[in-house]
Short mmCIF file of C-alpha atoms and ligand atoms in Angstrom, two decimals:
data_model
loop_
_atom_site.label_atom_id
_atom_site.label_comp_id
_atom_site.label_asym_id
_atom_site.label_seq_id
_atom_site.Cartn_x
_atom_site.Cartn_y
_atom_site.Cartn_z
CA MET U 1 50.63 112.66 100.49
CA ILE U 2 52.35 113.59 97.31
CA LYS U 3 51.06 112.00 94.45
CA VAL U 4 54.18 110.23 92.30
CA LEU U 5 53.39 108.79 89.03
CA LEU U 6 56.25 106.38 87.96
CA LEU U 7 56.73 105.47 84.22
CA GLY U 8 60.20 102.37 84.16
CA SER U 9 58.90 101.67 87.13
CA THR U 10 60.29 97.80 86.95
CA GLY U 11 63.54 99.47 86.02
CA SER U 12 67.14 100.12 88.28
CA ILE U 13 66.37 103.72 88.15
CA GLY U 14 62.37 102.41 89.30
CA THR U 15 62.93 99.82 91.52
CA ASN U 16 65.63 102.51 93.74
CA ALA U 17 62.47 104.57 93.50
CA CYS U 18 60.06 103.11 94.80
CA ASN U 19 63.03 101.62 97.48
CA CYS U 20 62.61 105.93 98.19
CA ILE U 21 58.85 105.75 98.34
CA ARG U 22 58.52 102.15 100.74
CA ARG U 23 60.94 104.93 102.96
CA PHE U 24 58.85 107.55 103.21
CA SER U 25 55.17 105.76 102.86
CA ASP U 26 54.00 109.11 105.38
CA THR U 27 55.12 111.45 102.30
CA PHE U 28 54.96 109.73 98.54
CA GLN U 29 52.16 107.83 97.32
CA LEU U 30 52.37 105.78 94.27
CA VAL U 31 49.69 106.28 91.91
CA GLY U 32 50.88 105.27 88.12
CA LEU U 33 53.38 102.73 87.07
CA SER U 34 54.65 101.80 83.90
CA THR U 35 56.45 98.51 82.33
CA ASN U 36 57.95 97.32 79.07
CA THR U 37 57.86 93.62 78.99
CA ARG U 38 58.08 93.15 83.25
CA SER U 39 54.61 92.26 83.82
CA GLU U 40 55.42 90.19 86.69
CA ILE U 41 57.06 92.77 88.71
CA LEU U 42 54.91 95.56 87.72
CA GLY U 43 52.37 93.31 89.22
CA ASN U 44 53.79 92.63 92.80
CA GLN U 45 54.34 96.54 93.08
CA VAL U 46 50.31 97.07 91.82
CA LYS U 47 50.18 94.68 95.16
CA GLU U 48 52.52 96.23 97.64
CA PHE U 49 51.73 100.18 97.24
CA ALA U 50 47.89 99.87 96.25
CA VAL U 51 48.07 101.32 92.39
CA SER U 52 45.89 102.34 90.73
CA SER U 53 46.81 102.59 86.94
CA VAL U 54 49.40 100.97 84.65
CA CYS U 55 50.98 101.32 81.20
CA ILE U 56 52.25 98.18 80.26
CA CYS U 57 54.37 98.72 76.89
CA SER U 58 54.59 94.82 75.34
CA SER U 59 50.66 93.98 74.09
CA ASP U 60 52.13 90.21 75.19
CA ALA U 61 52.74 91.66 78.73
CA ALA U 62 49.86 92.87 78.88
CA GLU U 63 47.72 90.32 77.98
CA LYS U 64 49.46 88.14 80.39
CA ALA U 65 48.80 91.15 83.67
CA ARG U 66 45.30 91.36 82.09
CA ALA U 67 45.00 87.59 84.16
CA HIS U 68 46.48 88.30 87.57
CA LEU U 69 46.28 91.80 87.81
CA PRO U 70 42.75 93.09 90.06
CA SER U 71 40.26 94.18 88.28
CA SER U 72 40.25 97.60 89.96
CA VAL U 73 43.51 97.81 87.79
CA ASN U 74 42.94 100.43 84.81
CA ILE U 75 45.01 99.36 82.55
CA PHE U 76 46.80 101.27 80.27
CA GLU U 77 48.22 99.47 77.34
CA GLY U 78 51.65 100.47 74.51
CA THR U 79 53.86 103.14 73.50
CA LYS U 80 50.54 105.68 73.35
CA GLY U 81 49.32 104.36 76.92
CA LEU U 82 52.13 105.73 78.63
CA VAL U 83 50.57 109.75 76.79
CA ASP U 84 46.91 108.26 78.33
CA LEU U 85 48.26 107.78 81.63
CA VAL U 86 50.32 110.41 82.33
CA ARG U 87 46.83 112.58 80.59
CA GLU U 88 44.78 110.77 82.60
CA THR U 89 45.93 110.03 86.32
CA GLU U 90 45.89 112.46 88.74
CA PHE U 91 49.59 113.07 90.32
CA ASP U 92 52.32 115.24 91.28
CA ILE U 93 55.19 114.35 90.19
CA LEU U 94 55.94 112.34 87.07
CA LEU U 95 59.23 109.97 87.45
CA ASN U 96 60.49 109.31 84.18
CA ALA U 97 62.16 106.88 84.20
CA LEU U 98 62.05 105.50 81.12
CA VAL U 99 64.88 104.41 78.59
CA GLY U 100 65.09 105.97 75.00
CA SER U 101 63.22 108.46 72.61
CA VAL U 102 60.03 106.83 73.80
CA GLY U 103 60.00 108.92 76.85
CA PHE U 104 59.58 111.97 75.16
CA ALA U 105 55.83 112.71 74.67
CA PRO U 106 55.40 111.77 78.49
CA THR U 107 57.67 113.79 79.74
CA VAL U 108 55.60 116.27 76.42
CA ALA U 109 52.04 115.85 78.65
CA ALA U 110 52.98 116.02 82.16
CA LEU U 111 54.43 119.49 80.95
CA GLU U 112 51.06 120.32 79.27
CA ARG U 113 49.28 119.68 82.26
CA ASN U 114 51.93 121.96 84.30
CA LYS U 115 53.05 118.99 86.72
CA ARG U 116 56.75 118.46 88.39
CA VAL U 117 58.52 116.21 86.34
CA ALA U 118 61.81 113.66 88.05
CA LEU U 119 63.40 113.48 84.29
CA ALA U 120 65.81 110.09 84.52
CA ASN U 121 64.85 110.19 80.72
CA LYS U 122 67.46 112.18 79.62
CA GLU U 123 66.55 110.94 75.95
CA SER U 124 63.29 113.57 76.46
CA LEU U 125 65.91 116.93 76.28
CA VAL U 126 67.66 115.24 73.46
CA VAL U 127 65.11 114.59 71.09
CA GLY U 128 62.87 117.15 72.00
CA GLY U 129 65.17 120.46 74.31
CA ASP U 130 63.91 122.97 72.20
CA ILE U 131 59.72 121.48 72.80
CA ILE U 132 60.28 121.22 75.88
CA THR U 133 62.14 124.48 77.31
CA ASN U 134 59.27 126.43 75.97
CA LEU U 135 56.70 124.45 76.91
CA LEU U 136 58.63 125.06 80.35
CA ALA U 137 58.53 129.35 79.35
CA GLN U 138 54.91 129.19 78.94
CA GLY U 139 53.88 126.89 81.50
CA SER U 140 53.99 126.65 85.04
CA GLY U 141 56.02 123.21 85.26
CA GLU U 142 59.65 122.02 86.37
CA LEU U 143 61.79 119.76 85.47
CA ILE U 144 63.90 118.32 88.16
CA PRO U 145 67.39 116.28 87.01
CA VAL U 146 67.34 113.17 87.93
CA ASP U 147 70.79 111.97 86.47
CA SER U 148 73.91 112.26 88.56
CA GLU U 149 75.05 115.04 87.07
CA HIS U 150 72.61 117.49 86.83
CA SER U 151 71.17 116.96 90.33
CA ALA U 152 74.93 117.77 91.40
CA ILE U 153 74.62 121.51 89.52
CA LEU U 154 71.04 121.94 90.95
CA GLN U 155 72.17 121.16 94.46
CA CYS U 156 75.50 123.27 93.68
CA LEU U 157 73.29 126.16 92.07
CA ASN U 158 70.92 126.03 95.24
CA GLY U 159 70.42 129.52 96.65
CA GLU U 160 73.27 131.37 94.33
CA ASP U 161 72.12 133.49 92.00
CA ASN U 162 71.91 132.12 87.99
CA ALA U 163 73.33 135.08 86.38
CA ALA U 164 76.90 134.85 88.81
CA LEU U 165 77.12 131.31 86.75
CA GLU U 166 80.06 131.03 84.37
CA SER U 167 79.82 127.58 83.18
CA ILE U 168 79.97 124.16 84.15
CA THR U 169 82.11 120.52 83.94
CA ILE U 170 80.46 117.81 83.94
CA THR U 171 82.65 114.58 84.83
CA ALA U 172 82.78 111.50 83.36
CA SER U 173 83.85 107.75 84.82
CA GLY U 174 85.47 106.87 81.41
CA GLY U 175 83.37 103.54 81.16
CA PRO U 176 85.10 100.62 80.95
CA PHE U 177 87.10 101.48 77.64
CA ARG U 178 89.16 105.00 79.57
CA GLU U 179 92.20 102.72 78.57
CA THR U 180 91.94 99.33 76.68
CA PRO U 181 94.06 99.81 73.85
CA ILE U 182 92.44 101.24 70.39
CA GLU U 183 93.29 98.17 67.90
CA LYS U 184 91.39 96.61 70.99
CA PHE U 185 88.15 98.48 70.49
CA PRO U 186 86.82 96.18 66.83
CA SER U 187 86.78 93.11 69.26
CA ILE U 188 84.66 94.78 72.41
CA THR U 189 82.38 92.41 73.31
CA PRO U 190 78.41 93.15 74.80
CA GLN U 191 80.01 91.78 78.44
CA GLU U 192 82.81 94.02 78.19
CA ALA U 193 80.79 96.72 77.61
CA LEU U 194 77.72 95.75 80.29
CA ASN U 195 80.47 96.10 82.53
CA HIS U 196 80.63 99.01 84.37
CA PRO U 197 83.74 100.36 86.54
CA THR U 198 81.52 102.28 88.91
CA TRP U 199 77.93 102.48 88.40
CA THR U 200 75.33 99.79 88.17
CA MET U 201 72.39 100.94 85.62
CA GLY U 202 70.09 99.76 83.22
CA ASN U 203 71.51 97.80 79.65
CA LYS U 204 71.31 100.73 76.78
CA ILE U 205 72.85 103.71 79.64
CA THR U 206 75.84 101.02 80.70
CA VAL U 207 76.79 100.83 76.41
CA ASP U 208 75.77 104.84 76.07
CA SER U 209 78.23 105.19 79.67
CA ALA U 210 80.69 102.87 77.36
CA THR U 211 80.63 104.65 73.96
CA LEU U 212 80.71 108.22 75.91
CA MET U 213 77.04 108.93 74.35
CA ASN U 214 75.05 109.51 77.16
CA LYS U 215 78.09 111.73 78.24
CA GLY U 216 77.21 113.11 75.12
CA PHE U 217 73.81 113.59 76.31
CA GLU U 218 74.32 114.78 78.90
CA VAL U 219 75.46 117.76 77.64
CA ILE U 220 72.97 118.32 75.53
CA GLU U 221 70.68 118.33 78.62
CA ALA U 222 72.74 120.15 81.14
CA HIS U 223 72.54 123.15 77.80
CA HIS U 224 68.87 122.99 78.56
CA LEU U 225 68.43 122.63 81.81
CA PHE U 226 70.55 125.48 83.04
CA ARG U 227 70.24 127.44 79.84
CA LEU U 228 74.05 127.35 79.15
CA SER U 229 75.21 127.48 75.68
CA PHE U 230 77.63 124.54 74.36
CA ASP U 231 80.99 126.21 75.09
CA LYS U 232 80.28 127.02 79.03
CA ILE U 233 79.72 122.90 79.34
CA ARG U 234 83.20 120.99 80.17
CA VAL U 235 83.66 117.49 80.32
CA LEU U 236 86.31 116.24 81.93
CA ILE U 237 87.77 112.43 82.93
CA HIS U 238 87.21 111.43 87.10
CA PRO U 239 87.48 107.87 87.22
CA GLN U 240 86.37 107.92 90.76
CA SER U 241 83.19 108.93 90.02
CA ILE U 242 83.31 110.68 93.62
CA VAL U 243 82.54 114.24 92.10
CA HIS U 244 80.04 114.49 90.03
CA SER U 245 79.55 117.70 88.91
CA MET U 246 80.91 121.18 89.66
CA ILE U 247 79.98 124.67 88.71
CA THR U 248 82.89 127.70 88.45
CA PHE U 249 80.58 131.14 89.21
CA HIS U 250 81.76 134.52 87.45
CA ASP U 251 84.61 135.21 90.73
CA GLY U 252 86.18 132.11 90.01
CA ALA U 253 84.71 130.01 92.87
CA VAL U 254 84.09 126.52 92.05
CA ILE U 255 81.80 124.50 94.24
CA ALA U 256 81.52 120.50 93.72
CA GLN U 257 78.70 118.08 94.39
CA CYS U 258 80.36 114.65 95.77
CA GLY U 259 79.03 111.26 96.72
CA ILE U 260 79.35 108.05 96.30
CA PRO U 261 78.42 106.52 93.14
CA ASP U 262 74.73 105.89 94.15
CA MET U 263 71.55 106.80 91.96
CA GLU U 264 69.50 106.85 95.16
CA LEU U 265 70.21 110.40 96.63
CA PRO U 266 69.56 112.21 93.14
CA ILE U 267 66.36 110.02 92.80
CA GLN U 268 65.08 111.10 96.14
CA TYR U 269 66.40 114.74 95.78
CA ALA U 270 64.28 115.12 92.51
CA LEU U 271 61.38 114.09 94.08
CA SER U 272 62.03 115.54 98.07
CA TYR U 273 63.23 119.37 96.12
CA PRO U 274 63.92 122.01 97.67
CA LYS U 275 63.60 119.30 100.41
CA ARG U 276 66.25 117.38 101.41
CA LEU U 277 64.95 113.63 103.35
CA PRO U 278 67.61 111.07 104.42
CA ILE U 279 69.55 108.21 103.62
CA GLN U 280 71.12 105.31 105.85
CA SER U 281 73.98 105.30 102.72
CA THR U 282 77.86 104.28 103.49
CA ARG U 283 79.04 107.58 103.83
CA LEU U 284 81.43 108.76 101.26
CA ASP U 285 85.20 108.94 103.34
CA LEU U 286 87.36 111.05 101.73
CA GLY U 287 90.12 109.53 103.76
CA ALA U 288 89.61 106.41 102.97
CA VAL U 289 89.48 107.52 98.85
CA GLY U 290 92.60 108.68 98.83
CA SER U 291 93.52 111.19 95.73
CA LEU U 292 90.77 112.80 93.08
CA THR U 293 92.05 112.52 90.09
CA PHE U 294 90.25 114.68 86.29
CA SER U 295 91.88 114.40 83.07
CA GLU U 296 91.12 115.42 79.54
CA LEU U 297 88.63 113.54 77.30
CA ASP U 298 90.39 111.33 74.04
CA PHE U 299 87.76 112.10 71.53
CA THR U 300 89.61 110.19 69.26
CA ARG U 301 88.94 106.71 71.51
CA PHE U 302 85.39 108.33 71.82
CA PRO U 303 83.56 109.29 68.16
CA CYS U 304 80.69 109.48 70.00
CA LEU U 305 80.80 111.99 72.31
CA LYS U 306 81.60 114.40 69.76
CA LEU U 307 79.06 113.00 67.52
CA CYS U 308 76.63 114.24 69.64
CA ILE U 309 78.44 117.24 71.18
CA GLU U 310 78.41 118.70 67.34
CA ALA U 311 74.74 116.82 66.56
CA GLY U 312 73.92 119.30 69.93
CA LYS U 313 75.49 122.39 69.23
CA LYS U 314 73.99 122.59 65.19
CA GLY U 315 70.15 121.20 66.97
CA GLY U 316 66.99 120.94 65.11
CA THR U 317 66.11 117.70 63.95
CA LEU U 318 70.02 116.30 63.95
CA PRO U 319 69.64 115.20 67.94
CA THR U 320 66.62 113.33 66.96
CA VAL U 321 68.28 111.55 64.56
CA LEU U 322 71.03 110.94 66.61
CA ASN U 323 69.53 108.97 69.56
CA ALA U 324 67.03 107.13 67.31
CA ALA U 325 70.06 105.80 65.30
CA ASN U 326 72.19 105.22 68.74
CA GLU U 327 69.36 103.23 69.92
CA ILE U 328 68.94 101.52 67.40
CA ALA U 329 73.05 100.29 67.08
CA VAL U 330 72.96 99.75 70.69
CA HIS U 331 70.10 97.35 70.39
CA TYR U 332 72.00 95.48 67.15
CA PHE U 333 74.92 95.52 70.05
CA LEU U 334 73.90 94.39 72.57
CA LYS U 335 72.51 91.66 70.13
CA GLY U 336 75.65 90.12 69.05
CA ALA U 337 74.79 91.48 65.52
CA ILE U 338 77.53 94.71 65.17
CA PRO U 339 81.08 95.28 66.22
CA PHE U 340 81.05 97.83 69.21
CA ILE U 341 82.82 100.11 66.67
CA ARG U 342 79.53 99.87 64.21
CA ILE U 343 77.58 102.28 67.26
CA ALA U 344 79.40 105.55 65.83
CA GLU U 345 79.85 104.47 61.53
CA ILE U 346 75.94 103.46 61.46
CA ILE U 347 75.16 106.90 63.99
CA GLU U 348 76.75 108.82 61.93
CA ARG U 349 76.20 107.55 58.26
CA ALA U 350 72.01 108.39 59.44
CA LEU U 351 73.39 112.21 60.92
CA ASN U 352 75.22 112.41 57.02
CA LEU U 353 72.13 111.87 55.35
CA HIS U 354 69.50 113.64 57.03
CA SER U 355 68.48 117.71 56.16
CA PRO U 356 68.39 119.40 59.67
CA ARG U 357 64.48 120.70 61.03
CA THR U 358 63.39 122.91 63.24
CA ALA U 359 62.23 120.30 65.65
CA ASP U 360 58.82 122.61 66.95
CA SER U 361 56.12 119.20 66.95
CA VAL U 362 56.33 116.51 69.27
CA ALA U 363 54.29 115.38 65.92
CA LEU U 364 57.73 115.47 63.20
CA ILE U 365 60.39 114.45 66.12
CA GLU U 366 58.35 111.09 66.17
CA GLU U 367 57.81 111.09 62.33
CA ILE U 368 62.13 111.52 62.06
CA ASP U 369 62.20 109.17 64.65
CA ALA U 370 60.51 106.29 62.80
CA GLU U 371 62.15 106.93 59.75
CA THR U 372 65.78 107.15 60.80
CA ARG U 373 65.17 103.25 63.31
CA ASN U 374 63.82 102.34 59.78
CA SER U 375 66.53 103.12 57.64
CA ILE U 376 68.86 101.94 59.62
CA ILE U 377 67.21 98.92 60.93
CA LYS U 378 67.03 97.91 56.79
CA GLY U 379 70.35 98.92 56.21
CA ILE U 380 71.53 96.77 59.22
CA ILE U 381 69.91 93.27 57.22
CA LYS U 382 71.28 94.68 54.43
CA LYS U 383 75.03 94.02 55.61
MG1 LIG Q 1 74.40 110.91 83.90
#
């Protein structure tokens, strides 16, 4: 049995992962779960999968859960509890489906234990890519991407010599505002931003997909995962979300991985890698799809993407600031407190005010993350 510790078990990726583990209950065993506030769903998961350890980040939700969970269940609390859960649970794979930079420290903790991390929390690599790369080089831990684009690249690389890899092309659906007239951007509502044309995901990543910040994060993620310089990573708009990403080899061959837009495959593949397990889903029918289109990105429409790639290139603690500013700005946008176009403005200002340092410790990253959040919250409340 492969023991899986699943952080973020009540979100979109987490519940999908539970479907996979349910299908292959003779291969995978859930040993730990976590949620931020959804203690009721977590309670059902604990019962169904007979899980022995959990972490509940919100203290209110943890208090409620204590009354309902069996007394045999080991309950950790708070974001620090996530790290304790990773350090103290016996597991083979950490599936990290947390949202935001809170996922970074648990990724580090699992790699320090030389475990496999199936990474859906792309912010881990955005805020601390250099630290994670060092841990991977020094130990025997593994990082398997769950992000559909990076899973596609991993699948295209199977059996190939990494030295033959020339460049990669990450596809982007372009989100709901790919063709919205720019003069309408100031009045974009949270509901409109949450209406993604091809993928069903949690709220934060859906807004990141509307600003294309998500695509910028994915460029940084690819840079660290595949050890490629930024000039070898291209982004193309592909509204059908059928080609999940592609590779160009040094002989000019291009290999793409295609499929219907469904996270089930990348989640399951990260757990079973390098093996493939069956999925009974709708199959891609290119005859029915008809045509696949690709076009260049418009950076003036999507300033977040540009800010993200620039911060990634400069490196150090800048991507940490970028991510923290984005998390806070998206949070306030979803609450209706700031307009859509302020997201990029807030991030740009935070980046300009920051003097970058070498991102060499988890403590420094957590310090800069917290400082950035506090200063932006103060700024927003003052306005
Ligand atoms: Mg993706």
